[in-house]
mmCIF file with all atom_site columns, C-alpha atoms in Angstrom:
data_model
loop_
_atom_site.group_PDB
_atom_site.id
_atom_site.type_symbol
_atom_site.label_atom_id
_atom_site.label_alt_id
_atom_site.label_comp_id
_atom_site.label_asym_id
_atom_site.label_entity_id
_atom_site.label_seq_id
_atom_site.pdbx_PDB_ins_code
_atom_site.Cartn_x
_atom_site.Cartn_y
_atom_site.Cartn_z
_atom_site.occupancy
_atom_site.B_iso_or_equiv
_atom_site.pdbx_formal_charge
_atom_site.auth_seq_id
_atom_site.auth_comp_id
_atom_site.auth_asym_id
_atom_site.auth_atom_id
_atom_site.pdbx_PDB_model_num
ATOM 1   C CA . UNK A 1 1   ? 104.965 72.830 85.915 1.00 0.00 ? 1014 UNK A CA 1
ATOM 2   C CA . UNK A 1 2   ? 105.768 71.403 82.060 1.00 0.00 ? 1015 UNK A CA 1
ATOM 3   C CA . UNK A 1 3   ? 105.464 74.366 79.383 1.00 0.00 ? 1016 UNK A CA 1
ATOM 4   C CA . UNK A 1 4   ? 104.193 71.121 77.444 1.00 0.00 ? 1017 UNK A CA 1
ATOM 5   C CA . UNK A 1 5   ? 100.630 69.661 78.129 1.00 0.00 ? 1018 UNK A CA 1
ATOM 6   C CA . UNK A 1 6   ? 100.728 66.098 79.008 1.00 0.00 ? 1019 UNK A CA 1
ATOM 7   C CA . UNK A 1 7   ? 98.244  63.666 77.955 1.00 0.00 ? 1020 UNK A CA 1
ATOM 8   C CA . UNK A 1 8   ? 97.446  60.592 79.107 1.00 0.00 ? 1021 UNK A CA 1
ATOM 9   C CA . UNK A 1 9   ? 94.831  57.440 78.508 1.00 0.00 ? 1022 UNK A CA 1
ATOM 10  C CA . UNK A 1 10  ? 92.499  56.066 80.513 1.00 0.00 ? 1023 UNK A CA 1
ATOM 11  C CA . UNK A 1 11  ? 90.359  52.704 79.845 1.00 0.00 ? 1024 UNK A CA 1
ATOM 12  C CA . UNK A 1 12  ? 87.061  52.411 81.130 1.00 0.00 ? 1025 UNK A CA 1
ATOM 13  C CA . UNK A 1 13  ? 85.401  49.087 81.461 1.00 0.00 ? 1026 UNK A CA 1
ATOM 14  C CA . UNK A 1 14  ? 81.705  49.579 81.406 1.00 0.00 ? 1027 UNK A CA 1
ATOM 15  C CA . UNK A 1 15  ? 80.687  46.454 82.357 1.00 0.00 ? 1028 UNK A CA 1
ATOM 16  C CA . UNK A 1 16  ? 82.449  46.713 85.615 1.00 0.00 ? 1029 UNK A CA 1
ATOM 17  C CA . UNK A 1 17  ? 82.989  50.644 86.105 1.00 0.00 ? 1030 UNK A CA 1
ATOM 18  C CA . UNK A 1 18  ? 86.709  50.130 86.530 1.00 0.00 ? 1031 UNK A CA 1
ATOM 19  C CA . UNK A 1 19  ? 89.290  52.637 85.351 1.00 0.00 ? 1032 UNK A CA 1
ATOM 20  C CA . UNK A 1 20  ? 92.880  51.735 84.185 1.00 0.00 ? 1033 UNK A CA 1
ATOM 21  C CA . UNK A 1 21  ? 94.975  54.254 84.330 1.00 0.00 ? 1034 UNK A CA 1
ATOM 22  C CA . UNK A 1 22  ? 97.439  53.992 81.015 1.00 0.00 ? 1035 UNK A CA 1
ATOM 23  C CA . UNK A 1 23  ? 101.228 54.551 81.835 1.00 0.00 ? 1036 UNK A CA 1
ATOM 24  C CA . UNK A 1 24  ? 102.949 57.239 79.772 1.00 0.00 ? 1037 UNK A CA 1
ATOM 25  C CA . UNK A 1 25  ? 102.695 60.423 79.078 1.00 0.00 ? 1038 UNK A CA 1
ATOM 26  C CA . UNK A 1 26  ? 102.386 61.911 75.564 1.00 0.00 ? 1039 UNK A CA 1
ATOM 27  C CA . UNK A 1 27  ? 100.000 59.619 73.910 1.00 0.00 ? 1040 UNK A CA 1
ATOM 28  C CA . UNK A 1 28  ? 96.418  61.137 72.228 1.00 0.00 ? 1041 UNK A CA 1
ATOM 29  C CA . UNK A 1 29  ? 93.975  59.820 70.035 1.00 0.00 ? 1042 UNK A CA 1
ATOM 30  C CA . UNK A 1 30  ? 93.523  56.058 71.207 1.00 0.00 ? 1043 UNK A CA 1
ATOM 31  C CA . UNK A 1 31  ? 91.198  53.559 70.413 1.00 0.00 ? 1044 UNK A CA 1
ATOM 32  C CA . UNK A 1 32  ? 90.272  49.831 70.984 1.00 0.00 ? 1045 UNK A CA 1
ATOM 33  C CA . UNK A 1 33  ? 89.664  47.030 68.813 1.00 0.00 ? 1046 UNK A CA 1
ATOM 34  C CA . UNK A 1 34  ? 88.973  43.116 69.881 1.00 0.00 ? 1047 UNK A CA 1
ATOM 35  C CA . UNK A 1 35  ? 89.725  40.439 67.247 1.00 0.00 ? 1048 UNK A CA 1
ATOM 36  C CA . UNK A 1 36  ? 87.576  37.877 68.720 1.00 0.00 ? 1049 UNK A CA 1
ATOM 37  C CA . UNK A 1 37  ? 90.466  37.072 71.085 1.00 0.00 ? 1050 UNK A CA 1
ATOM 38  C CA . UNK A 1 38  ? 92.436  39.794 71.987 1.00 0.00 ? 1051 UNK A CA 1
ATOM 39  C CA . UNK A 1 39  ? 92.133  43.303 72.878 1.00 0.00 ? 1052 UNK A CA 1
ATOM 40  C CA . UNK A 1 40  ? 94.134  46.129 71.120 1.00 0.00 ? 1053 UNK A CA 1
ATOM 41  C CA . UNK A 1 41  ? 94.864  49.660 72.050 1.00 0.00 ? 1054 UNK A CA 1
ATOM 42  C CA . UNK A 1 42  ? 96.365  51.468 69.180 1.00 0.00 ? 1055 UNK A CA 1
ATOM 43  C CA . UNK A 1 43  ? 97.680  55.796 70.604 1.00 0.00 ? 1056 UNK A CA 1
ATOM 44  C CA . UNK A 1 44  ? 99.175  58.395 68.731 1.00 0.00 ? 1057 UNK A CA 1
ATOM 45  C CA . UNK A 1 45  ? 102.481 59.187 70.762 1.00 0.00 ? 1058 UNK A CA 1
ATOM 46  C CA . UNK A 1 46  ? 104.014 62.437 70.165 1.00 0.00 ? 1059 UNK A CA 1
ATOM 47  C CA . UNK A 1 47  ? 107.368 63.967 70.390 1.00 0.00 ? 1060 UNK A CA 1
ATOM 48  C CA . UNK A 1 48  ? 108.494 67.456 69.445 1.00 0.00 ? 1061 UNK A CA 1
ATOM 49  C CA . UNK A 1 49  ? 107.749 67.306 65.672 1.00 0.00 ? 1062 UNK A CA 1
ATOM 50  C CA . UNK A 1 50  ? 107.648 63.214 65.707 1.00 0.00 ? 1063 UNK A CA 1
ATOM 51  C CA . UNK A 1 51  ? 104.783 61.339 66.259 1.00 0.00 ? 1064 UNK A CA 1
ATOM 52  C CA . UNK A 1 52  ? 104.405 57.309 65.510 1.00 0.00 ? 1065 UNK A CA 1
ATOM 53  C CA . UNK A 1 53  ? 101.602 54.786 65.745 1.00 0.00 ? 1066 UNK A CA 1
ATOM 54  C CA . UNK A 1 54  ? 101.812 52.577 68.683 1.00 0.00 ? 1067 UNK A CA 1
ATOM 55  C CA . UNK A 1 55  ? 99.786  49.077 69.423 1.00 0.00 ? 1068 UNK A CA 1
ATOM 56  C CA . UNK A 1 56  ? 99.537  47.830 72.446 1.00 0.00 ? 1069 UNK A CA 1
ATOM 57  C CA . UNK A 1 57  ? 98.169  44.499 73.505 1.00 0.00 ? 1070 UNK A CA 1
ATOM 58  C CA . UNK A 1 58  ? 95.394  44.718 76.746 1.00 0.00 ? 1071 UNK A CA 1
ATOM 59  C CA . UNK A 1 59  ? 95.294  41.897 79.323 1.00 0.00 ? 1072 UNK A CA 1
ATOM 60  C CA . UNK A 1 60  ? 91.846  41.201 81.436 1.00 0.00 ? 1073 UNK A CA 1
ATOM 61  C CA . UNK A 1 61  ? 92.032  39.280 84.536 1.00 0.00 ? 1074 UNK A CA 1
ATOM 62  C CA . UNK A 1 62  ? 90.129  35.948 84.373 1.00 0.00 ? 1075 UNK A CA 1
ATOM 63  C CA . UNK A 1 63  ? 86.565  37.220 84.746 1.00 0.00 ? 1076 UNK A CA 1
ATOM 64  C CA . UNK A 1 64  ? 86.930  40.317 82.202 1.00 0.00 ? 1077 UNK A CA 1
ATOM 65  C CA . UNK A 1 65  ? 85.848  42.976 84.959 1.00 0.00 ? 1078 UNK A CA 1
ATOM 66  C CA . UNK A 1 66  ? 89.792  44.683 84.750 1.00 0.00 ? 1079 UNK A CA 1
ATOM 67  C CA . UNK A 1 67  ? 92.567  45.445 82.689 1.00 0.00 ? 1080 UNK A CA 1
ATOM 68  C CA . UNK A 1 68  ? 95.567  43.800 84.327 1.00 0.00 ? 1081 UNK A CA 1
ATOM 69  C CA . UNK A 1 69  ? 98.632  45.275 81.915 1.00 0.00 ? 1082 UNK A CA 1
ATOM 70  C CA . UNK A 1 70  ? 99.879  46.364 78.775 1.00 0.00 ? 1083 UNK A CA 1
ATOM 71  C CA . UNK A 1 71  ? 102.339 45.104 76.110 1.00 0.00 ? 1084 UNK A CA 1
ATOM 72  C CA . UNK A 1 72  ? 103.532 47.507 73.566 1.00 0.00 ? 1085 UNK A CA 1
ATOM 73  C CA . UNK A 1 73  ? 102.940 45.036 70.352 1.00 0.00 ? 1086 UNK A CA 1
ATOM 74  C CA . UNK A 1 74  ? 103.890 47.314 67.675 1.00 0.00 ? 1087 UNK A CA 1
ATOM 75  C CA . UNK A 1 75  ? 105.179 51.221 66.691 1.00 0.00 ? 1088 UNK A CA 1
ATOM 76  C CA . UNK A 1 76  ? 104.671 52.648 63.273 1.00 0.00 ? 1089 UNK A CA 1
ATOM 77  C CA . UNK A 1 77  ? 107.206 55.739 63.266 1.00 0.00 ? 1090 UNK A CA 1
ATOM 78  C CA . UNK A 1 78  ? 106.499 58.400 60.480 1.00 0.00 ? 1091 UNK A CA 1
ATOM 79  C CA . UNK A 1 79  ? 108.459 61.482 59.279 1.00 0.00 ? 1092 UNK A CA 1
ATOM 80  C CA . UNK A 1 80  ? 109.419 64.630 61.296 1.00 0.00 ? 1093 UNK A CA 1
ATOM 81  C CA . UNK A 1 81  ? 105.898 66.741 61.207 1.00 0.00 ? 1094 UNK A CA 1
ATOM 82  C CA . UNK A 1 82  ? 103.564 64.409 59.349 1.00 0.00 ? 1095 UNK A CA 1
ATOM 83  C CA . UNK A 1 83  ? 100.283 64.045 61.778 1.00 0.00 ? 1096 UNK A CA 1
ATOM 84  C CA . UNK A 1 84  ? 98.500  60.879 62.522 1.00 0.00 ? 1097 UNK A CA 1
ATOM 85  C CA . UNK A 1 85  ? 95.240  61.599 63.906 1.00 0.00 ? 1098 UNK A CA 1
ATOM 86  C CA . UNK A 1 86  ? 91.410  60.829 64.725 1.00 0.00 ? 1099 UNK A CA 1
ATOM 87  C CA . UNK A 1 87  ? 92.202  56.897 64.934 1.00 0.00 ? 1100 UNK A CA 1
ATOM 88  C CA . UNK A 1 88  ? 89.387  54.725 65.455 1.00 0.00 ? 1101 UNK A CA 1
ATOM 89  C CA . UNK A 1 89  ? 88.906  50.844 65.388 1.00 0.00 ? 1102 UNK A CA 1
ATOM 90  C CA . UNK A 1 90  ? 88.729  49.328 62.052 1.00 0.00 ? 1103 UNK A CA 1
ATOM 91  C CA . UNK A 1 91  ? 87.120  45.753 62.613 1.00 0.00 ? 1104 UNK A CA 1
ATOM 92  C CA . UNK A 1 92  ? 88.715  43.131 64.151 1.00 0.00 ? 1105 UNK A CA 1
ATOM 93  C CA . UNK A 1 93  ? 92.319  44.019 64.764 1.00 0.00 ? 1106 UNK A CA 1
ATOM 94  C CA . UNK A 1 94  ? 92.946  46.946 62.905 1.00 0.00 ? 1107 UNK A CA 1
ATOM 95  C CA . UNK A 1 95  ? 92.982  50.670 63.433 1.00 0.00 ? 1108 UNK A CA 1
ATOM 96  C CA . UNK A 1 96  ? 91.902  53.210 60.566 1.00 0.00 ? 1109 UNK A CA 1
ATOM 97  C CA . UNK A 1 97  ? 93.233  57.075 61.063 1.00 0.00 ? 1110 UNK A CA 1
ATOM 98  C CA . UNK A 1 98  ? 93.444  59.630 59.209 1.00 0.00 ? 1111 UNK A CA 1
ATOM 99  C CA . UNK A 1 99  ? 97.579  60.986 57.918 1.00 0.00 ? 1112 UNK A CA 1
ATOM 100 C CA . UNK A 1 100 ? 98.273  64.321 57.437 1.00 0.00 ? 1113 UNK A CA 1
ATOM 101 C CA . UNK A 1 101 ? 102.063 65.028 55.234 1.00 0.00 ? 1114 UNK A CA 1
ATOM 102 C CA . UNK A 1 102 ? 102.501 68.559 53.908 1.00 0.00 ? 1115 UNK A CA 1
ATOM 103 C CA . UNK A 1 103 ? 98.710  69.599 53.060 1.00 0.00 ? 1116 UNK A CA 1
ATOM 104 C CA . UNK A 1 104 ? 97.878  66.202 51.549 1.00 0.00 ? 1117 UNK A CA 1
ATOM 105 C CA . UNK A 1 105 ? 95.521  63.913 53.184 1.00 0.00 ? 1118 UNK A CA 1
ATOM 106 C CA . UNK A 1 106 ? 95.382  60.241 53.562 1.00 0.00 ? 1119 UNK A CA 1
ATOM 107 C CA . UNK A 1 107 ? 93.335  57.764 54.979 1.00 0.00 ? 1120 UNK A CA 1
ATOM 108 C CA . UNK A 1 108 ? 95.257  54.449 56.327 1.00 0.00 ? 1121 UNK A CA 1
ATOM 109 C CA . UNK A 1 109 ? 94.411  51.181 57.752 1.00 0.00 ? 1122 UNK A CA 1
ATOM 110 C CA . UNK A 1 110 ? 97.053  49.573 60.256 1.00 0.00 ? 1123 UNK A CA 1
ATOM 111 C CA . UNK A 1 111 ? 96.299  45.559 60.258 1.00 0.00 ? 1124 UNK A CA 1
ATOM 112 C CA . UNK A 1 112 ? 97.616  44.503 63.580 1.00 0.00 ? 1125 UNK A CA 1
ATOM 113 C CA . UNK A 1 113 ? 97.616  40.560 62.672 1.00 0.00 ? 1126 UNK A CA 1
ATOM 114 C CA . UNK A 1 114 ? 99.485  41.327 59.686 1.00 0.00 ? 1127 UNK A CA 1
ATOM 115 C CA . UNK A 1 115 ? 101.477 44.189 60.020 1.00 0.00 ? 1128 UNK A CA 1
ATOM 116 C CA . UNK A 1 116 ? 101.002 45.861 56.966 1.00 0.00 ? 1129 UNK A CA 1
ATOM 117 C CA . UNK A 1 117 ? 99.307  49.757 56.141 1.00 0.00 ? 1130 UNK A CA 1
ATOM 118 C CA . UNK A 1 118 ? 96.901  50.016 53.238 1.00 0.00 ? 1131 UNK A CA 1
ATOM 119 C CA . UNK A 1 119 ? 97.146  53.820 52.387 1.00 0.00 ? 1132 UNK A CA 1
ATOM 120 C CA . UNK A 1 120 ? 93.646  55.282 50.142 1.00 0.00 ? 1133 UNK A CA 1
ATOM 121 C CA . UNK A 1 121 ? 94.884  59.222 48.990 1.00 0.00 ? 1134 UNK A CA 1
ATOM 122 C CA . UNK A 1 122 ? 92.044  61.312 49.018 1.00 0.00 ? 1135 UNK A CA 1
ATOM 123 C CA . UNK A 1 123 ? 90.983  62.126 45.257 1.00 0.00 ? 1136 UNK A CA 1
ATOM 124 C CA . UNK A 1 124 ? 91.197  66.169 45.952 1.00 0.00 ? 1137 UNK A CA 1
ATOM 125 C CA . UNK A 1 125 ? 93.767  68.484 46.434 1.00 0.00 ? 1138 UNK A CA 1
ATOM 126 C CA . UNK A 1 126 ? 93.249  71.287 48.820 1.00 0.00 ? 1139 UNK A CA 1
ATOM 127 C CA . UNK A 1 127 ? 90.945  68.929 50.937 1.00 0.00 ? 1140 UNK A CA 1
ATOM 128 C CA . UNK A 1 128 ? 90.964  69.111 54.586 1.00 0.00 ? 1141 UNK A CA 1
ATOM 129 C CA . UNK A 1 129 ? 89.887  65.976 56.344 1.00 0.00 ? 1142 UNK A CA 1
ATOM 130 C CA . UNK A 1 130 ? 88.296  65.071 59.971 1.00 0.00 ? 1143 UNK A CA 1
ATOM 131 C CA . UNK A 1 131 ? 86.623  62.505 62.468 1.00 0.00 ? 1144 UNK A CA 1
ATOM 132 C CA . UNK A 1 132 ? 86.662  59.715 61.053 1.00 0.00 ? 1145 UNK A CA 1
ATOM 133 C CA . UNK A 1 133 ? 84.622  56.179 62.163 1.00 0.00 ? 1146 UNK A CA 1
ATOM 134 C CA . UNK A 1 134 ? 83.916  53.276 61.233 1.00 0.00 ? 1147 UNK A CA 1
ATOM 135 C CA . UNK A 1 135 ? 80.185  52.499 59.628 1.00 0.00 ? 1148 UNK A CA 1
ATOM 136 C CA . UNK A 1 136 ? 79.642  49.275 58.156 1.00 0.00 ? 1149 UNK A CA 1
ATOM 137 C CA . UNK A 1 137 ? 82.020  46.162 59.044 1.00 0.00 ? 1150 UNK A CA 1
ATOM 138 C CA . UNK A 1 138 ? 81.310  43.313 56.293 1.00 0.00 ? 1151 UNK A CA 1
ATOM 139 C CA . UNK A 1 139 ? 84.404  40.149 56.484 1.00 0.00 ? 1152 UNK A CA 1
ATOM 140 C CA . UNK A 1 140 ? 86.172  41.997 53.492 1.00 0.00 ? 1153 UNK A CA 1
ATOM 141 C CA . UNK A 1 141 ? 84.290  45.038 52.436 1.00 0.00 ? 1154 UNK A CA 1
ATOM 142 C CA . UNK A 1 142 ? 84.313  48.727 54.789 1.00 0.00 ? 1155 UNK A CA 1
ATOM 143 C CA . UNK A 1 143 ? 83.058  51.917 54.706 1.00 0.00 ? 1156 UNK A CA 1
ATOM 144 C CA . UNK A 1 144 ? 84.622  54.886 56.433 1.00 0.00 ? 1157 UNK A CA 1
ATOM 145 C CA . UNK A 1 145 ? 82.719  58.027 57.286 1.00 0.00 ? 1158 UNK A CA 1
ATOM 146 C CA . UNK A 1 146 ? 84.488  61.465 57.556 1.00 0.00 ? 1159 UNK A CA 1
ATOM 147 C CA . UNK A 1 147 ? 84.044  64.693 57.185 1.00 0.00 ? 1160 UNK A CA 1
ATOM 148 C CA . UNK A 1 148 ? 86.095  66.675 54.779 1.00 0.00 ? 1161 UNK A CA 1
ATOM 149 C CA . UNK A 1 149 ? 85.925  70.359 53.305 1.00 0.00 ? 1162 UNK A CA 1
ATOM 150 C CA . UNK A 1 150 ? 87.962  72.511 50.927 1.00 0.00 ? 1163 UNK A CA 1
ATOM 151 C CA . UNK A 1 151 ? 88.456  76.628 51.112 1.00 0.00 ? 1164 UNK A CA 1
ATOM 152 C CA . UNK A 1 152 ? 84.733  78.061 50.693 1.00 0.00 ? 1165 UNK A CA 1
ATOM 153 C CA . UNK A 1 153 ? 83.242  75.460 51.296 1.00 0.00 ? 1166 UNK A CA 1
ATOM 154 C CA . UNK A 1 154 ? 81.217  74.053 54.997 1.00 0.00 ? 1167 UNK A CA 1
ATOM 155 C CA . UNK A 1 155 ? 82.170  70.482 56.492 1.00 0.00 ? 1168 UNK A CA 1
ATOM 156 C CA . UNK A 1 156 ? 80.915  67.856 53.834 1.00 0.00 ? 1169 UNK A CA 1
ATOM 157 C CA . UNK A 1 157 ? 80.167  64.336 54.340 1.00 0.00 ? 1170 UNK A CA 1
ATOM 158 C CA . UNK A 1 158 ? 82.404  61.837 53.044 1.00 0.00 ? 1171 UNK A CA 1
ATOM 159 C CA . UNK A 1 159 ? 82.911  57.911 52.655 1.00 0.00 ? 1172 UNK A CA 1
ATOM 160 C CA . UNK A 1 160 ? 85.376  55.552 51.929 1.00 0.00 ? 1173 UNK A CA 1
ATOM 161 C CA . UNK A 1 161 ? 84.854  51.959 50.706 1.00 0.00 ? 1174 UNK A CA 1
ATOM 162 C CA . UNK A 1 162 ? 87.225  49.306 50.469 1.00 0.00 ? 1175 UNK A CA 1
ATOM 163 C CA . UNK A 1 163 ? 87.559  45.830 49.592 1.00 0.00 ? 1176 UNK A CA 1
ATOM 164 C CA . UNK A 1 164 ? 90.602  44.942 51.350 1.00 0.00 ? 1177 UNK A CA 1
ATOM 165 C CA . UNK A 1 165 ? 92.838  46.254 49.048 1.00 0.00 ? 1178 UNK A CA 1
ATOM 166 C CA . UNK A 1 166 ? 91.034  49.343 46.856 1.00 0.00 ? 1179 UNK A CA 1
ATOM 167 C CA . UNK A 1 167 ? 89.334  51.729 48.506 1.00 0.00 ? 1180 UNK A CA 1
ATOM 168 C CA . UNK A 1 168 ? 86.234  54.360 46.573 1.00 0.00 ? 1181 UNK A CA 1
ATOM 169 C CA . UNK A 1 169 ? 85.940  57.599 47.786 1.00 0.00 ? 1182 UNK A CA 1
ATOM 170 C CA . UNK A 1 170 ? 82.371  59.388 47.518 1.00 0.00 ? 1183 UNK A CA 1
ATOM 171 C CA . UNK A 1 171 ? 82.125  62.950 48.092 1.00 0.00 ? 1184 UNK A CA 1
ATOM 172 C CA . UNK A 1 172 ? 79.118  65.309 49.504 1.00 0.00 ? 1185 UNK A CA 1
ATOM 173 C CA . UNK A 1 173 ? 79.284  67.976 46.317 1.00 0.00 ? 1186 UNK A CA 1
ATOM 174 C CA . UNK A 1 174 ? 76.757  70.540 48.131 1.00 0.00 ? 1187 UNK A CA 1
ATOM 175 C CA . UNK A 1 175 ? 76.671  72.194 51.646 1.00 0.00 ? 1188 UNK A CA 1
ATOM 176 C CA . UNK A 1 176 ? 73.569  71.154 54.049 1.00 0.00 ? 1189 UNK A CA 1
#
């Protein structure tokens, strides 16, 4: 037996029932986005103290009932103990997570087609954030939910807009 806890993926296609059983160990947080063409799986994969972003590209077979393979597309490697985590699809083909470096939080969006990271800081220090999704996909403008807190405080709601290049934060200021 490992000391270490190994995680894996599995994809379920709903319209079929059909499982597909990732390969790999040490991958966490995945999610799936579809562009309109293709399907993406973006994973956390974790290493020791290193984790990076990684993007794979999911084949169907012809009548869309089965995944079929993998490719890895792309991996995003970040600093020894900085945590990417609670990654969810972003619209179209991009993944949103949430970045952890030090006790500073970040929220990111990874464009697949292009390659590129759009990084919004959170407007708070001390802030703690968690699960975030996506709410409202417009063709340029999204909004983020997540919840965030700071010492004393309970779980908050908390939002992020952006416009494809500046994000707003709005902040819960009272406890429910």
């Amino acid at each position: 037996r490992h000391a270490v806890q190994k995680t894996e993926i599995r994809l379920y296609n709903v319209k079929s029932g059909s499982w597909y059983y990732f390969p790999g160990t040490g991958y966490r947080d995945a999610a799936v986005c579809y562009d309109g063409i293709n399907y993406f799986l973006a994973a956390v994969r974790t290493e020791s103290q290193n984790a990076s972003l990684v993007i794979f590209k999911v084949t169907e077979n012809k009548t869309h009932t089965r995944v079929i393979k993998t490719e890895q597309f792309s991996e995003t490697v970040f600093p020894a103990g900085d945590v990417p985590f609670s990654i969810t699809c972003g619209g179209g083909s991009s993944f949103a997570y949430l970045y952890k470096t030090r006790l500073d939080f970040s929220i990111r969006v990874y464009d697949v087609a292009g390659g590129t990271t759009a990084v919004y800081s959170v407007p708070a220090e001390r802030i703690s954030l968690r699960d975030l999704s996506l709410a409202a996909n417009g063709k340029i403008k999204k909004t983020y939910l997540f919840s965030w807190a700071v010492p004393g405080t309970m779980p908050r709601l908390g939002e992020l807009v952006t416009d494809g290049t500046n994000g707003t934060f709005l902040l819960q200021t009272e406890d429910v």
